[in-house]
Amino acid sequence: MARGLSAVELFQWGKRGKELMGNKQNFGAGQKPEIEPSVFLTNLPGIVGFYPRGQVVIAALYRQQVEDLIDGKVEFDPTAHAGPMLIKDVASMENNPDLVRAAADFLLDEGCTHADVFIIDESWGIEKDSTPITGWLREGGLHEVRLAGVATIAAGEVVTDEQGEIVGIVGDSLMTDNANLISRQGEQIFKNYEEYRSYFRGGQFRDSKDRALIERLRERATAVEQPRKLKIGSDNPALIEHFDMLKAAVENVADGVMDAHEAVRDETAGYAIAAALTNVTLRDMSMIFITTQLAQSMGEIWREAAIVHRGSLRANALACFAIAKFAAGLENYAQTALDEAAGEQPNHSLTQLLEIAVANQIVPRCVGTILGAAQEVLRRVYKVKMPRID
């Protein structure tokens, strides 16, 4: 990530459609392209997965084709013109001019010519109507920087600029396309950033007995690695046995026999899950569930496993969860899971592969390749006769 901006702070969204920008009819000949504040703020929780509170957002537009756009030579395309976004606590960003100038450098390198700054804080319009952030962005080389703010993101809240003029009304964030996608995938928009990050935090045990139970399952799962690693070919029967156990666990979660919390602690299901996060071949085989109706249940299991296991098991669970969310179009959840995986195990190969794909904007191709490889592994293990997975 360039110039010290972490992936947690920088959200590069993939679906940058008109829901982020406003109605494209606002972008006619002779007008400058701009982000419509109330539309942007309404959609923001569905983009990042939480309701920003006490935070500042820097959102930008690409320079490319702006002159032709203004002249009316090309039709406005939000996907082509919406740029990166930076979110951070108001106080920490206002006390760090170097970070803001670095953000300006990053935006310029990305081809962005101007940015909008949004303050989301209870003090906006009462105690606060300005910020040094806009000046630092201009000093960093951005040609145009606008400022607007709102007390909180909630339906009916008034958005005002630095002169106190009303520039829009926030809508219902839960009715946006991204929020609906999140809901369909069994996820939620969190009340704040802290709750969102705790969703991925490790070490979430009920008590010491719960921790000991997980450690026992983890120890049992080493059987797929020691005294030697299960491999395709000579170990196909054992791989099939373990995969069938995992499949049964995922189906039980899908059918409501048990939930993911119970599954990772169950003697049989929990062992199968831990084994699939210990042995790379089993891990790769498990990714086939992403292409099936069991994708949501498998994702729930990976997330639950990630918050109780540690080391390579946690990193594998987070990386698999990220792949599932990338495939589902939930880039924010996927990126956060990758950040957590990298923090758990910095040299984790699957995480590094995905990070390279993100940096080069080839995530769909990478995910497609991974899922194709999962199918090929299954074909070789089952010797063409594939298991039925609905």
mmCIF file of N, CA and C in Angstrom, residues 128-184:
data_model
loop_
_atom_site.group_PDB
_atom_site.id
_atom_site.type_symbol
_atom_site.label_atom_id
_atom_site.label_comp_id
_atom_site.label_asym_id
_atom_site.label_seq_id
_atom_site.Cartn_x
_atom_site.Cartn_y
_atom_site.Cartn_z
ATOM 1 N N LYS A 128 -18.418 22.913 14.751
ATOM 2 C CA LYS A 128 -17.435 22.709 13.691
ATOM 3 C C LYS A 128 -18.037 22.997 12.322
ATOM 4 N N ASP A 129 -17.357 23.838 11.535
ATOM 5 C CA ASP A 129 -17.799 24.090 10.161
ATOM 6 C C ASP A 129 -16.614 24.188 9.205
ATOM 7 N N SER A 130 -15.447 23.749 9.652
ATOM 8 C CA SER A 130 -14.260 23.777 8.797
ATOM 9 C C SER A 130 -13.271 22.717 9.268
ATOM 10 N N THR A 131 -12.248 22.485 8.465
ATOM 11 C CA THR A 131 -11.199 21.530 8.818
ATOM 12 C C THR A 131 -9.927 21.879 8.055
ATOM 13 N N PRO A 132 -8.762 21.726 8.662
ATOM 14 C CA PRO A 132 -7.509 21.989 7.941
ATOM 15 C C PRO A 132 -7.223 20.960 6.856
ATOM 16 N N ILE A 133 -7.971 19.881 6.853
ATOM 17 C CA ILE A 133 -7.735 18.805 5.885
ATOM 18 C C ILE A 133 -7.865 19.305 4.454
ATOM 19 N N THR A 134 -8.855 20.154 4.199
ATOM 20 C CA THR A 134 -9.062 20.648 2.833
ATOM 21 C C THR A 134 -7.850 21.439 2.354
ATOM 22 N N GLY A 135 -7.290 22.271 3.237
ATOM 23 C CA GLY A 135 -6.114 23.053 2.861
ATOM 24 C C GLY A 135 -4.909 22.179 2.591
ATOM 25 N N TRP A 136 -4.730 21.152 3.401
ATOM 26 C CA TRP A 136 -3.586 20.249 3.199
ATOM 27 C C TRP A 136 -3.711 19.484 1.887
ATOM 28 N N LEU A 137 -4.932 19.133 1.509
ATOM 29 C CA LEU A 137 -5.130 18.445 0.230
ATOM 30 C C LEU A 137 -4.779 19.370 -0.933
ATOM 31 N N ARG A 138 -5.159 20.640 -0.812
ATOM 32 C CA ARG A 138 -4.815 21.605 -1.865
ATOM 33 C C ARG A 138 -3.301 21.802 -1.919
ATOM 34 N N GLU A 139 -2.673 21.885 -0.748
ATOM 35 C CA GLU A 139 -1.213 22.007 -0.708
ATOM 36 C C GLU A 139 -0.553 20.785 -1.341
ATOM 37 N N GLY A 140 -1.225 19.653 -1.243
ATOM 38 C CA GLY A 140 -0.695 18.421 -1.823
ATOM 39 C C GLY A 140 -0.831 18.346 -3.327
ATOM 40 N N GLY A 141 -1.535 19.301 -3.924
ATOM 41 C CA GLY A 141 -1.616 19.359 -5.379
ATOM 42 C C GLY A 141 -2.973 19.127 -5.999
ATOM 43 N N LEU A 142 -3.999 18.819 -5.187
ATOM 44 C CA LEU A 142 -5.335 18.639 -5.754
ATOM 45 C C LEU A 142 -5.899 19.995 -6.167
ATOM 46 N N HIS A 143 -6.520 20.041 -7.332
ATOM 47 C CA HIS A 143 -6.977 21.312 -7.900
ATOM 48 C C HIS A 143 -8.217 21.850 -7.215
ATOM 49 N N GLU A 144 -9.091 20.966 -6.805
ATOM 50 C CA GLU A 144 -10.356 21.413 -6.221
ATOM 51 C C GLU A 144 -10.733 20.483 -5.071
ATOM 52 N N VAL A 145 -11.088 21.075 -3.944
ATOM 53 C CA VAL A 145 -11.488 20.299 -2.771
ATOM 54 C C VAL A 145 -12.742 20.924 -2.181
ATOM 55 N N ARG A 146 -13.799 20.136 -2.040
ATOM 56 C CA ARG A 146 -15.050 20.623 -1.444
ATOM 57 C C ARG A 146 -15.234 19.998 -0.070
ATOM 58 N N LEU A 147 -15.973 20.702 0.789
ATOM 59 C CA LEU A 147 -16.217 20.233 2.147
ATOM 60 C C LEU A 147 -17.706 20.229 2.449
ATOM 61 N N ALA A 148 -18.173 19.155 3.051
ATOM 62 C CA ALA A 148 -19.561 19.068 3.522
ATOM 63 C C ALA A 148 -19.566 18.175 4.752
ATOM 64 N N GLY A 149 -20.651 18.227 5.504
ATOM 65 C CA GLY A 149 -20.695 17.408 6.701
ATOM 66 C C GLY A 149 -22.101 17.111 7.155
ATOM 67 N N VAL A 150 -22.200 16.178 8.095
ATOM 68 C CA VAL A 150 -23.487 15.777 8.646
ATOM 69 C C VAL A 150 -23.239 15.285 10.073
ATOM 70 N N ALA A 151 -24.208 15.487 10.942
ATOM 71 C CA ALA A 151 -24.046 15.066 12.338
ATOM 72 C C ALA A 151 -23.925 13.552 12.447
ATOM 73 N N THR A 152 -24.759 12.850 11.720
ATOM 74 C CA THR A 152 -24.738 11.389 11.718
ATOM 75 C C THR A 152 -25.400 10.896 10.442
ATOM 76 N N ILE A 153 -25.070 9.701 10.005
ATOM 77 C CA ILE A 153 -25.695 9.144 8.808
ATOM 78 C C ILE A 153 -26.969 8.430 9.221
ATOM 79 N N ALA A 154 -28.082 9.094 8.987
ATOM 80 C CA ALA A 154 -29.404 8.546 9.305
ATOM 81 C C ALA A 154 -30.416 9.225 8.405
ATOM 82 N N ALA A 155 -31.464 8.512 8.056
ATOM 83 C CA ALA A 155 -32.486 9.053 7.154
ATOM 84 C C ALA A 155 -33.026 10.375 7.690
ATOM 85 N N GLY A 156 -33.046 11.389 6.811
ATOM 86 C CA GLY A 156 -33.589 12.692 7.178
ATOM 87 C C GLY A 156 -32.573 13.680 7.698
ATOM 88 N N GLU A 157 -31.340 13.233 7.962
ATOM 89 C CA GLU A 157 -30.311 14.149 8.452
ATOM 90 C C GLU A 157 -29.907 15.124 7.344
ATOM 91 N N VAL A 158 -29.705 16.378 7.730
ATOM 92 C CA VAL A 158 -29.376 17.437 6.779
ATOM 93 C C VAL A 158 -27.863 17.498 6.558
ATOM 94 N N VAL A 159 -27.464 17.546 5.292
ATOM 95 C CA VAL A 159 -26.057 17.689 4.924
ATOM 96 C C VAL A 159 -25.813 19.153 4.573
ATOM 97 N N THR A 160 -24.799 19.772 5.189
ATOM 98 C CA THR A 160 -24.507 21.180 4.924
ATOM 99 C C THR A 160 -23.058 21.361 4.515
ATOM 100 N N ASP A 161 -22.787 22.492 3.830
ATOM 101 C CA ASP A 161 -21.406 22.804 3.470
ATOM 102 C C ASP A 161 -20.796 23.705 4.540
ATOM 103 N N GLU A 162 -19.603 24.217 4.283
ATOM 104 C CA GLU A 162 -18.907 25.008 5.301
ATOM 105 C C GLU A 162 -19.553 26.363 5.537
ATOM 106 N N GLN A 163 -20.405 26.817 4.612
ATOM 107 C CA GLN A 163 -21.142 28.060 4.820
ATOM 108 C C GLN A 163 -22.467 27.836 5.540
ATOM 109 N N GLY A 164 -22.763 26.582 5.843
ATOM 110 C CA GLY A 164 -24.019 26.263 6.502
ATOM 111 C C GLY A 164 -25.175 26.069 5.547
ATOM 112 N N GLU A 165 -24.890 26.091 4.250
ATOM 113 C CA GLU A 165 -25.936 25.898 3.242
ATOM 114 C C GLU A 165 -26.286 24.415 3.132
ATOM 115 N N ILE A 166 -27.570 24.125 3.011
ATOM 116 C CA ILE A 166 -28.018 22.739 2.861
ATOM 117 C C ILE A 166 -27.665 22.226 1.467
ATOM 118 N N VAL A 167 -26.981 21.105 1.415
ATOM 119 C CA VAL A 167 -26.593 20.525 0.126
ATOM 120 C C VAL A 167 -27.223 19.155 -0.094
ATOM 121 N N GLY A 168 -28.089 18.725 0.824
ATOM 122 C CA GLY A 168 -28.786 17.461 0.625
ATOM 123 C C GLY A 168 -29.353 16.902 1.911
ATOM 124 N N ILE A 169 -30.152 15.855 1.762
ATOM 125 C CA ILE A 169 -30.761 15.149 2.882
ATOM 126 C C ILE A 169 -30.372 13.675 2.779
ATOM 127 N N VAL A 170 -29.875 13.102 3.859
ATOM 128 C CA VAL A 170 -29.472 11.691 3.858
ATOM 129 C C VAL A 170 -30.703 10.795 3.743
ATOM 130 N N GLY A 171 -30.600 9.760 2.915
ATOM 131 C CA GLY A 171 -31.685 8.797 2.759
ATOM 132 C C GLY A 171 -31.503 7.599 3.681
ATOM 133 N N ASP A 172 -32.273 6.563 3.433
ATOM 134 C CA ASP A 172 -32.211 5.345 4.242
ATOM 135 C C ASP A 172 -31.106 4.438 3.709
ATOM 136 N N SER A 173 -30.029 4.322 4.458
ATOM 137 C CA SER A 173 -28.883 3.524 4.016
ATOM 138 C C SER A 173 -29.223 2.055 3.842
ATOM 139 N N LEU A 174 -30.208 1.568 4.591
ATOM 140 C CA LEU A 174 -30.570 0.154 4.512
ATOM 141 C C LEU A 174 -31.333 -0.190 3.235
ATOM 142 N N MET A 175 -31.743 0.831 2.487
ATOM 143 C CA MET A 175 -32.490 0.603 1.250
ATOM 144 C C MET A 175 -31.597 0.675 0.018
ATOM 145 N N THR A 176 -30.304 0.892 0.193
ATOM 146 C CA THR A 176 -29.400 1.021 -0.944
ATOM 147 C C THR A 176 -29.056 -0.343 -1.537
ATOM 148 N N ASP A 177 -28.550 -0.320 -2.747
ATOM 149 C CA ASP A 177 -28.193 -1.566 -3.431
ATOM 150 C C ASP A 177 -27.143 -2.356 -2.653
ATOM 151 N N ASN A 178 -26.124 -1.656 -2.167
ATOM 152 C CA ASN A 178 -25.069 -2.353 -1.435
ATOM 153 C C ASN A 178 -25.572 -2.943 -0.131
ATOM 154 N N ALA A 179 -26.452 -2.219 0.561
ATOM 155 C CA ALA A 179 -27.019 -2.743 1.808
ATOM 156 C C ALA A 179 -27.846 -3.993 1.536
ATOM 157 N N ASN A 180 -28.593 -3.978 0.441
ATOM 158 C CA ASN A 180 -29.384 -5.156 0.077
ATOM 159 C C ASN A 180 -28.480 -6.340 -0.254
ATOM 160 N N LEU A 181 -27.358 -6.062 -0.923
ATOM 161 C CA LEU A 181 -26.401 -7.125 -1.237
ATOM 162 C C LEU A 181 -25.819 -7.708 0.046
ATOM 163 N N ILE A 182 -25.461 -6.846 0.982
ATOM 164 C CA ILE A 182 -24.928 -7.301 2.266
ATOM 165 C C ILE A 182 -25.930 -8.204 2.968
ATOM 166 N N SER A 183 -27.185 -7.791 2.975
ATOM 167 C CA SER A 183 -28.236 -8.569 3.636
ATOM 168 C C SER A 183 -28.429 -9.920 2.960
ATOM 169 N N ARG A 184 -28.424 -9.926 1.626
ATOM 170 C CA ARG A 184 -28.608 -11.184 0.893
ATOM 171 C C ARG A 184 -27.472 -12.163 1.165
#
